């Protein structure tokens, strides 16, 4: 059962242990849910928002310190792989990407991006002058995904100029193996790439790639989340991705677009809880863009936090994975472990 430690117990009592939100005027943090495994979440330095709604039926922060709180997440062992990153990253108007790049400096492994890499328009100048000095120093180990901001420059010219190998036959989708895991990167700007449906070029490639993979566990990364409690909300256009991944028995989805951190329970294509075969989705739009607010919580959202920038670190074992959100400021933590299907 999810154990959430909130060091504001007296304030929590004011609203009957419902939601926890930030003191900041813009970012907010909400915690709750019933996960499939044994995650530990801690939110600190918060105040109560009486008008907020419950995060999930029957879920409430406990306010009682957990014996696991404060313990570090598991570290990789021999044979494990690390995948670490975020989306909504660099823009010369802001500085959040400097702090998240510093986090990457201290975490070995393969780096990913989940789109919106270089604002405000994905130009070559944006990649050179904004992304380059921060996350760009990890370019050689980075496996990126494009976002709508990157498409602000025609033909993804800035993005593909910076990441020329992030393609399959010139298309902005590709896949690779990482240890015993298979990682798929697709482009959720469906109107720019001829669609995301099963009969599109991208959809046919995805189906074929999943059928050919012999990996025991699978992750998919794209920009626009199928499910999100953030300002931009759900993206129905990417539903065919979820359909194909679910049918193939994939395990994880990583998105961004909403500038916050949100973790979902394993879901089927309709968004229903499915602990046996469902995909767990992480929304990690915390790479450096200004943080946002949450709307009405989506069903089966286990944790929603918008207190600090940070990166998602996955330790990939044979048959299982550990996750940990690593924030730039010690305001909260979220880590846990789960098995592959």
mmCIF file of C-alpha atoms in Angstrom:
data_model
loop_
_atom_site.group_PDB
_atom_site.id
_atom_site.type_symbol
_atom_site.label_atom_id
_atom_site.label_comp_id
_atom_site.label_asym_id
_atom_site.label_seq_id
_atom_site.Cartn_x
_atom_site.Cartn_y
_atom_site.Cartn_z
ATOM 1 C CA UNK A 1 0.000 0.000 0.000
ATOM 2 C CA UNK A 2 1.211 3.486 -0.811
ATOM 3 C CA UNK A 3 2.730 5.234 2.163
ATOM 4 C CA UNK A 4 2.890 8.985 1.868
ATOM 5 C CA UNK A 5 4.655 11.012 4.479
ATOM 6 C CA UNK A 6 3.644 14.651 4.778
ATOM 7 C CA UNK A 7 5.440 16.759 7.335
ATOM 8 C CA UNK A 8 2.530 19.133 7.927
ATOM 9 C CA UNK A 9 0.263 17.004 10.063
ATOM 10 C CA UNK A 10 -1.527 19.777 11.890
ATOM 11 C CA UNK A 11 -2.377 21.523 8.650
ATOM 12 C CA UNK A 12 -3.535 18.281 7.066
ATOM 13 C CA UNK A 13 -6.120 17.823 9.806
ATOM 14 C CA UNK A 14 -7.831 21.005 8.667
ATOM 15 C CA UNK A 15 -9.107 19.263 5.570
ATOM 16 C CA UNK A 16 -9.494 15.731 6.835
ATOM 17 C CA UNK A 17 -6.344 14.364 5.210
ATOM 18 C CA UNK A 18 -7.477 15.149 1.668
ATOM 19 C CA UNK A 19 -4.822 16.843 -0.487
ATOM 20 C CA UNK A 20 -1.478 18.518 -0.021
ATOM 21 C CA UNK A 21 -0.534 21.612 -2.011
ATOM 22 C CA UNK A 22 2.460 23.921 -2.219
ATOM 23 C CA UNK A 23 2.835 27.299 -0.506
ATOM 24 C CA UNK A 24 3.980 28.650 -3.842
ATOM 25 C CA UNK A 25 1.475 30.665 -5.858
ATOM 26 C CA UNK A 26 1.884 28.570 -9.014
ATOM 27 C CA UNK A 27 3.286 25.056 -8.382
ATOM 28 C CA UNK A 28 1.168 22.577 -6.471
ATOM 29 C CA UNK A 29 1.621 19.139 -5.000
ATOM 30 C CA UNK A 30 -1.024 16.492 -4.430
ATOM 31 C CA UNK A 31 -0.431 12.967 -3.207
ATOM 32 C CA UNK A 32 -2.606 9.887 -3.041
ATOM 33 C CA UNK A 33 -3.551 6.600 -4.639
ATOM 34 C CA UNK A 34 -3.243 2.851 -4.345
ATOM 35 C CA UNK A 35 -0.234 1.536 -6.273
ATOM 36 C CA UNK A 36 0.589 -1.905 -7.555
ATOM 37 C CA UNK A 37 3.917 -2.172 -5.752
ATOM 38 C CA UNK A 38 5.526 -0.600 -2.704
ATOM 39 C CA UNK A 39 6.457 3.019 -3.472
ATOM 40 C CA UNK A 40 7.437 5.553 -0.878
ATOM 41 C CA UNK A 41 6.500 9.199 -1.366
ATOM 42 C CA UNK A 42 7.399 12.137 0.827
ATOM 43 C CA UNK A 43 6.220 15.717 0.405
ATOM 44 C CA UNK A 44 7.634 18.423 2.671
ATOM 45 C CA UNK A 45 7.340 22.170 3.109
ATOM 46 C CA UNK A 46 3.685 22.246 2.095
ATOM 47 C CA UNK A 47 0.448 23.920 3.125
ATOM 48 C CA UNK A 48 -3.169 22.845 2.789
ATOM 49 C CA UNK A 49 -5.544 24.014 0.088
ATOM 50 C CA UNK A 50 -9.088 23.575 1.433
ATOM 51 C CA UNK A 51 -10.647 23.789 -2.014
ATOM 52 C CA UNK A 52 -8.714 20.925 -3.563
ATOM 53 C CA UNK A 53 -10.321 17.630 -4.466
ATOM 54 C CA UNK A 54 -9.392 14.120 -3.407
ATOM 55 C CA UNK A 55 -6.772 12.412 -5.511
ATOM 56 C CA UNK A 56 -8.425 9.010 -5.750
ATOM 57 C CA UNK A 57 -11.308 7.207 -4.088
ATOM 58 C CA UNK A 58 -10.294 6.052 -0.654
ATOM 59 C CA UNK A 59 -6.862 7.693 -0.837
ATOM 60 C CA UNK A 60 -5.488 10.127 1.712
ATOM 61 C CA UNK A 61 -2.078 11.287 2.893
ATOM 62 C CA UNK A 62 -1.301 9.766 6.230
ATOM 63 C CA UNK A 63 0.777 12.407 8.002
ATOM 64 C CA UNK A 64 2.429 9.602 9.985
ATOM 65 C CA UNK A 65 6.160 9.175 9.268
ATOM 66 C CA UNK A 66 6.991 5.975 7.420
ATOM 67 C CA UNK A 67 9.894 3.795 8.439
ATOM 68 C CA UNK A 68 10.998 3.819 4.775
ATOM 69 C CA UNK A 69 10.896 7.602 4.397
ATOM 70 C CA UNK A 70 14.273 9.188 3.860
ATOM 71 C CA UNK A 71 15.911 5.938 2.757
ATOM 72 C CA UNK A 72 17.627 6.192 -0.639
ATOM 73 C CA UNK A 73 16.119 4.357 -3.607
ATOM 74 C CA UNK A 74 17.876 1.175 -4.722
ATOM 75 C CA UNK A 75 21.148 1.556 -6.645
ATOM 76 C CA UNK A 76 21.978 -0.374 -9.815
ATOM 77 C CA UNK A 77 23.734 -3.713 -9.443
ATOM 78 C CA UNK A 78 25.886 -5.568 -11.969
ATOM 79 C CA UNK A 79 23.947 -6.062 -15.190
ATOM 80 C CA UNK A 80 21.391 -3.350 -14.447
ATOM 81 C CA UNK A 81 20.854 -0.373 -16.738
ATOM 82 C CA UNK A 82 19.971 3.213 -15.792
ATOM 83 C CA UNK A 83 17.670 5.427 -17.860
ATOM 84 C CA UNK A 84 17.330 9.006 -16.628
ATOM 85 C CA UNK A 85 15.765 12.192 -17.953
ATOM 86 C CA UNK A 86 12.749 14.484 -18.309
ATOM 87 C CA UNK A 87 10.959 16.643 -20.852
ATOM 88 C CA UNK A 88 10.163 20.361 -21.234
ATOM 89 C CA UNK A 89 13.787 21.270 -20.798
ATOM 90 C CA UNK A 90 15.721 24.250 -22.160
ATOM 91 C CA UNK A 91 14.735 27.824 -22.940
ATOM 92 C CA UNK A 92 17.116 30.754 -22.662
ATOM 93 C CA UNK A 93 14.387 32.749 -20.901
ATOM 94 C CA UNK A 94 14.554 30.391 -17.899
ATOM 95 C CA UNK A 95 17.206 28.707 -15.754
ATOM 96 C CA UNK A 96 15.631 25.486 -14.521
ATOM 97 C CA UNK A 97 17.557 23.365 -17.023
ATOM 98 C CA UNK A 98 20.869 24.364 -15.440
ATOM 99 C CA UNK A 99 19.826 22.663 -12.199
ATOM 100 C CA UNK A 100 18.495 19.514 -13.863
ATOM 101 C CA UNK A 101 21.636 19.249 -16.012
ATOM 102 C CA UNK A 102 23.633 19.333 -12.799
ATOM 103 C CA UNK A 103 21.597 16.337 -11.619
ATOM 104 C CA UNK A 104 22.495 14.461 -14.790
ATOM 105 C CA UNK A 105 26.163 15.173 -14.107
ATOM 106 C CA UNK A 106 25.912 12.910 -11.070
ATOM 107 C CA UNK A 107 23.846 10.073 -12.589
ATOM 108 C CA UNK A 108 25.473 7.578 -14.933
ATOM 109 C CA UNK A 109 23.539 5.745 -17.605
ATOM 110 C CA UNK A 110 21.519 6.517 -20.707
ATOM 111 C CA UNK A 111 19.767 9.885 -20.731
ATOM 112 C CA UNK A 112 16.376 10.410 -22.355
ATOM 113 C CA UNK A 113 14.333 13.457 -23.222
ATOM 114 C CA UNK A 114 10.539 13.489 -23.499
ATOM 115 C CA UNK A 115 10.219 16.389 -25.926
ATOM 116 C CA UNK A 116 10.149 20.188 -25.921
ATOM 117 C CA UNK A 117 13.905 20.158 -25.735
ATOM 118 C CA UNK A 118 14.790 23.701 -26.845
ATOM 119 C CA UNK A 119 12.349 26.581 -26.579
ATOM 120 C CA UNK A 120 10.826 28.761 -27.647
ATOM 121 C CA UNK A 121 10.661 27.301 -31.168
ATOM 122 C CA UNK A 122 13.077 24.380 -31.519
ATOM 123 C CA UNK A 123 15.442 26.359 -33.703
ATOM 124 C CA UNK A 124 19.089 25.534 -34.300
ATOM 125 C CA UNK A 125 19.924 28.626 -32.264
ATOM 126 C CA UNK A 126 17.797 27.374 -29.385
ATOM 127 C CA UNK A 127 19.542 24.021 -29.387
ATOM 128 C CA UNK A 128 22.981 25.614 -29.635
ATOM 129 C CA UNK A 129 22.558 28.460 -27.143
ATOM 130 C CA UNK A 130 19.937 27.107 -24.701
ATOM 131 C CA UNK A 131 20.004 23.298 -24.740
ATOM 132 C CA UNK A 132 23.698 23.016 -25.573
ATOM 133 C CA UNK A 133 25.220 24.587 -22.432
ATOM 134 C CA UNK A 134 23.074 22.466 -20.092
ATOM 135 C CA UNK A 135 21.676 19.109 -21.212
ATOM 136 C CA UNK A 136 23.763 19.355 -24.369
ATOM 137 C CA UNK A 137 26.853 18.299 -22.480
ATOM 138 C CA UNK A 138 25.206 14.855 -22.185
ATOM 139 C CA UNK A 139 24.324 14.670 -25.890
ATOM 140 C CA UNK A 140 26.473 11.614 -26.603
ATOM 141 C CA UNK A 141 24.523 9.467 -24.148
ATOM 142 C CA UNK A 142 21.109 11.031 -24.817
ATOM 143 C CA UNK A 143 18.269 9.305 -26.637
ATOM 144 C CA UNK A 144 15.786 12.139 -27.303
ATOM 145 C CA UNK A 145 12.123 12.422 -28.242
ATOM 146 C CA UNK A 146 10.651 15.444 -30.078
ATOM 147 C CA UNK A 147 7.842 17.673 -28.840
ATOM 148 C CA UNK A 148 5.552 20.331 -30.273
ATOM 149 C CA UNK A 149 8.012 23.119 -29.382
ATOM 150 C CA UNK A 150 10.715 21.308 -31.342
ATOM 151 C CA UNK A 151 8.304 21.218 -34.273
ATOM 152 C CA UNK A 152 8.176 25.040 -34.077
ATOM 153 C CA UNK A 153 10.997 24.914 -36.608
ATOM 154 C CA UNK A 154 9.955 23.300 -39.887
ATOM 155 C CA UNK A 155 10.908 19.674 -40.488
ATOM 156 C CA UNK A 156 12.356 19.425 -36.953
ATOM 157 C CA UNK A 157 15.465 21.038 -38.414
ATOM 158 C CA UNK A 158 16.891 22.234 -35.093
ATOM 159 C CA UNK A 159 16.177 18.963 -33.296
ATOM 160 C CA UNK A 160 17.493 16.701 -36.041
ATOM 161 C CA UNK A 161 20.472 18.974 -36.557
ATOM 162 C CA UNK A 162 21.413 18.424 -32.925
ATOM 163 C CA UNK A 163 20.353 14.740 -32.823
ATOM 164 C CA UNK A 164 20.942 13.509 -36.393
ATOM 165 C CA UNK A 165 20.766 9.814 -35.501
ATOM 166 C CA UNK A 166 17.405 9.978 -33.685
ATOM 167 C CA UNK A 167 15.526 8.624 -36.691
ATOM 168 C CA UNK A 168 14.473 5.517 -38.573
ATOM 169 C CA UNK A 169 14.815 5.994 -42.325
ATOM 170 C CA UNK A 170 14.603 9.743 -41.798
ATOM 171 C CA UNK A 171 11.483 9.573 -39.596
ATOM 172 C CA UNK A 172 11.572 10.902 -35.987
ATOM 173 C CA UNK A 173 10.883 7.549 -34.360
ATOM 174 C CA UNK A 174 13.281 4.766 -33.447
ATOM 175 C CA UNK A 175 13.969 2.031 -30.897
ATOM 176 C CA UNK A 176 16.921 0.500 -29.082
ATOM 177 C CA UNK A 177 17.706 -2.163 -26.522
ATOM 178 C CA UNK A 178 19.040 -1.338 -23.073
ATOM 179 C CA UNK A 179 20.145 -4.490 -21.304
ATOM 180 C CA UNK A 180 17.146 -6.814 -21.253
ATOM 181 C CA UNK A 181 14.790 -3.886 -21.955
ATOM 182 C CA UNK A 182 13.470 -2.495 -25.228
ATOM 183 C CA UNK A 183 13.004 1.279 -25.470
ATOM 184 C CA UNK A 184 10.725 2.791 -28.117
ATOM 185 C CA UNK A 185 10.640 6.496 -29.035
ATOM 186 C CA UNK A 186 7.700 7.779 -31.099
ATOM 187 C CA UNK A 187 6.536 11.227 -32.216
ATOM 188 C CA UNK A 188 3.215 12.344 -30.721
ATOM 189 C CA UNK A 189 2.905 15.399 -32.981
ATOM 190 C CA UNK A 190 0.600 13.262 -35.059
ATOM 191 C CA UNK A 191 -0.390 15.924 -37.569
ATOM 192 C CA UNK A 192 3.248 16.571 -38.427
ATOM 193 C CA UNK A 193 4.215 12.960 -39.137
ATOM 194 C CA UNK A 194 1.274 11.599 -41.085
ATOM 195 C CA UNK A 195 -0.695 10.395 -38.096
ATOM 196 C CA UNK A 196 -0.333 8.116 -35.076
ATOM 197 C CA UNK A 197 -2.979 5.554 -35.982
ATOM 198 C CA UNK A 198 -2.325 1.894 -36.724
ATOM 199 C CA UNK A 199 -2.493 2.482 -40.492
ATOM 200 C CA UNK A 200 -0.060 5.409 -40.470
ATOM 201 C CA UNK A 201 3.609 4.946 -41.332
ATOM 202 C CA UNK A 202 4.486 5.424 -37.664
ATOM 203 C CA UNK A 203 1.752 3.064 -36.490
ATOM 204 C CA UNK A 204 2.861 0.316 -38.867
ATOM 205 C CA UNK A 205 6.467 0.756 -37.759
ATOM 206 C CA UNK A 206 5.462 0.558 -34.080
ATOM 207 C CA UNK A 207 3.479 -2.639 -34.594
ATOM 208 C CA UNK A 208 6.349 -4.239 -36.495
ATOM 209 C CA UNK A 209 8.947 -3.156 -33.936
ATOM 210 C CA UNK A 210 6.934 -4.578 -31.050
ATOM 211 C CA UNK A 211 6.435 -7.860 -32.899
ATOM 212 C CA UNK A 212 10.145 -8.175 -33.640
ATOM 213 C CA UNK A 213 11.382 -7.372 -30.143
ATOM 214 C CA UNK A 214 12.566 -10.258 -27.981
ATOM 215 C CA UNK A 215 13.085 -8.110 -24.878
ATOM 216 C CA UNK A 216 11.487 -9.144 -21.612
ATOM 217 C CA UNK A 217 10.384 -5.589 -20.697
ATOM 218 C CA UNK A 218 9.432 -2.540 -22.785
ATOM 219 C CA UNK A 219 9.350 1.242 -22.291
ATOM 220 C CA UNK A 220 7.838 3.772 -24.709
ATOM 221 C CA UNK A 221 8.679 7.487 -24.656
ATOM 222 C CA UNK A 222 6.812 10.313 -26.386
ATOM 223 C CA UNK A 223 5.827 13.880 -25.579
ATOM 224 C CA UNK A 224 2.030 14.273 -25.214
ATOM 225 C CA UNK A 225 0.560 12.143 -22.385
ATOM 226 C CA UNK A 226 -2.406 9.920 -23.035
ATOM 227 C CA UNK A 227 -3.564 10.643 -19.471
ATOM 228 C CA UNK A 228 -2.713 13.742 -17.442
ATOM 229 C CA UNK A 229 -4.131 15.814 -14.592
ATOM 230 C CA UNK A 230 -2.077 18.813 -15.711
ATOM 231 C CA UNK A 231 -3.190 21.927 -17.545
ATOM 232 C CA UNK A 232 -3.019 20.353 -21.008
ATOM 233 C CA UNK A 233 -4.780 17.168 -19.913
ATOM 234 C CA UNK A 234 -5.326 13.960 -21.863
ATOM 235 C CA UNK A 235 -4.227 13.560 -25.482
ATOM 236 C CA UNK A 236 -6.679 11.336 -27.336
ATOM 237 C CA UNK A 237 -4.623 11.347 -30.551
ATOM 238 C CA UNK A 238 -1.966 9.077 -29.000
ATOM 239 C CA UNK A 239 -4.473 6.403 -27.954
ATOM 240 C CA UNK A 240 -3.284 4.102 -30.796
ATOM 241 C CA UNK A 241 0.179 4.042 -29.225
ATOM 242 C CA UNK A 242 -1.336 2.826 -25.962
ATOM 243 C CA UNK A 243 -3.452 0.234 -27.798
ATOM 244 C CA UNK A 244 -0.421 -1.241 -29.565
ATOM 245 C CA UNK A 245 1.785 -1.235 -26.488
ATOM 246 C CA UNK A 246 -0.912 -2.801 -24.309
ATOM 247 C CA UNK A 247 -1.555 -5.551 -26.855
ATOM 248 C CA UNK A 248 2.181 -6.306 -26.954
ATOM 249 C CA UNK A 249 2.524 -6.475 -23.161
ATOM 250 C CA UNK A 250 4.667 -3.346 -22.720
ATOM 251 C CA UNK A 251 5.303 -2.011 -19.236
ATOM 252 C CA UNK A 252 6.057 1.715 -19.015
ATOM 253 C CA UNK A 253 5.235 4.993 -20.767
ATOM 254 C CA UNK A 254 7.130 8.243 -20.195
ATOM 255 C CA UNK A 255 5.688 11.595 -21.323
ATOM 256 C CA UNK A 256 5.982 15.312 -20.592
ATOM 257 C CA UNK A 257 4.084 18.313 -22.127
ATOM 258 C CA UNK A 258 2.494 19.211 -18.787
ATOM 259 C CA UNK A 259 5.248 20.846 -16.676
ATOM 260 C CA UNK A 260 4.829 18.724 -13.569
ATOM 261 C CA UNK A 261 5.469 15.239 -12.210
ATOM 262 C CA UNK A 262 2.645 12.695 -12.173
ATOM 263 C CA UNK A 263 2.648 8.929 -11.650
ATOM 264 C CA UNK A 264 -0.236 6.696 -12.696
ATOM 265 C CA UNK A 265 -1.185 3.176 -11.676
ATOM 266 C CA UNK A 266 -1.017 0.538 -14.447
ATOM 267 C CA UNK A 267 -3.809 1.288 -16.935
ATOM 268 C CA UNK A 268 -5.539 -0.365 -19.865
ATOM 269 C CA UNK A 269 -6.247 1.639 -23.052
ATOM 270 C CA UNK A 270 -9.479 3.042 -21.589
ATOM 271 C CA UNK A 271 -7.698 4.337 -18.486
ATOM 272 C CA UNK A 272 -9.054 1.622 -16.213
ATOM 273 C CA UNK A 273 -6.902 0.082 -13.514
ATOM 274 C CA UNK A 274 -5.234 -3.099 -14.764
ATOM 275 C CA UNK A 275 -2.570 -4.413 -12.429
ATOM 276 C CA UNK A 276 -1.995 -7.563 -14.497
ATOM 277 C CA UNK A 277 -1.313 -6.039 -17.935
ATOM 278 C CA UNK A 278 -1.639 -2.278 -17.629
ATOM 279 C CA UNK A 279 0.953 0.337 -18.602
ATOM 280 C CA UNK A 280 2.316 2.602 -15.881
ATOM 281 C CA UNK A 281 2.657 6.188 -17.101
ATOM 282 C CA UNK A 282 5.023 8.837 -15.769
ATOM 283 C CA UNK A 283 4.534 12.463 -16.800
ATOM 284 C CA UNK A 284 7.896 14.176 -16.262
ATOM 285 C CA UNK A 285 7.704 17.701 -17.687
ATOM 286 C CA UNK A 286 10.141 18.921 -15.060
ATOM 287 C CA UNK A 287 13.328 19.394 -17.073
ATOM 288 C CA UNK A 288 13.497 23.173 -16.741
ATOM 289 C CA UNK A 289 10.383 24.916 -18.072
ATOM 290 C CA UNK A 290 8.285 26.902 -15.555
ATOM 291 C CA UNK A 291 6.234 24.504 -13.450
ATOM 292 C CA UNK A 292 2.453 24.389 -13.844
ATOM 293 C CA UNK A 293 -0.691 23.584 -11.915
ATOM 294 C CA UNK A 294 -3.006 20.581 -11.831
ATOM 295 C CA UNK A 295 -6.615 20.372 -12.893
ATOM 296 C CA UNK A 296 -9.153 17.791 -11.661
ATOM 297 C CA UNK A 297 -7.208 14.614 -10.864
ATOM 298 C CA UNK A 298 -7.525 11.892 -13.467
ATOM 299 C CA UNK A 299 -8.688 8.453 -12.304
ATOM 300 C CA UNK A 300 -5.890 6.208 -11.071
ATOM 301 C CA UNK A 301 -3.409 9.044 -10.719
ATOM 302 C CA UNK A 302 -1.246 7.912 -7.798
ATOM 303 C CA UNK A 303 0.901 10.986 -7.214
ATOM 304 C CA UNK A 304 0.950 14.552 -8.573
ATOM 305 C CA UNK A 305 3.658 17.009 -7.560
ATOM 306 C CA UNK A 306 4.731 20.362 -8.994
ATOM 307 C CA UNK A 307 7.130 21.662 -6.366
ATOM 308 C CA UNK A 308 10.547 21.391 -8.006
ATOM 309 C CA UNK A 309 12.258 20.570 -11.259
ATOM 310 C CA UNK A 310 13.912 17.186 -11.473
ATOM 311 C CA UNK A 311 14.556 14.004 -13.413
ATOM 312 C CA UNK A 312 13.098 10.508 -13.403
ATOM 313 C CA UNK A 313 15.684 7.801 -12.774
ATOM 314 C CA UNK A 314 14.834 4.232 -13.742
ATOM 315 C CA UNK A 315 17.021 1.304 -12.732
ATOM 316 C CA UNK A 316 16.202 -1.493 -15.160
ATOM 317 C CA UNK A 317 16.656 -5.028 -13.861
ATOM 318 C CA UNK A 318 15.934 -8.264 -15.628
ATOM 319 C CA UNK A 319 12.192 -8.627 -15.114
ATOM 320 C CA UNK A 320 11.639 -5.562 -12.901
ATOM 321 C CA UNK A 321 12.451 -1.885 -12.434
ATOM 322 C CA UNK A 322 13.003 0.703 -9.735
ATOM 323 C CA UNK A 323 11.934 4.297 -10.192
ATOM 324 C CA UNK A 324 12.959 7.445 -8.340
ATOM 325 C CA UNK A 325 12.115 11.067 -8.992
ATOM 326 C CA UNK A 326 15.250 13.090 -8.239
ATOM 327 C CA UNK A 327 14.322 16.742 -7.529
ATOM 328 C CA UNK A 328 16.602 19.752 -7.740
ATOM 329 C CA UNK A 329 15.438 20.782 -4.265
ATOM 330 C CA UNK A 330 14.744 18.397 -1.346
ATOM 331 C CA UNK A 331 11.025 19.172 -1.209
ATOM 332 C CA UNK A 332 9.726 15.713 -2.036
ATOM 333 C CA UNK A 333 10.719 12.241 -3.134
ATOM 334 C CA UNK A 334 8.984 9.391 -4.895
ATOM 335 C CA UNK A 335 10.511 5.981 -5.416
ATOM 336 C CA UNK A 336 9.383 2.394 -5.711
ATOM 337 C CA UNK A 337 9.805 -0.896 -7.517
ATOM 338 C CA UNK A 338 7.614 -3.074 -9.708
ATOM 339 C CA UNK A 339 7.820 -6.201 -11.862
ATOM 340 C CA UNK A 340 7.450 -6.371 -15.620
ATOM 341 C CA UNK A 341 4.511 -8.271 -17.086
#
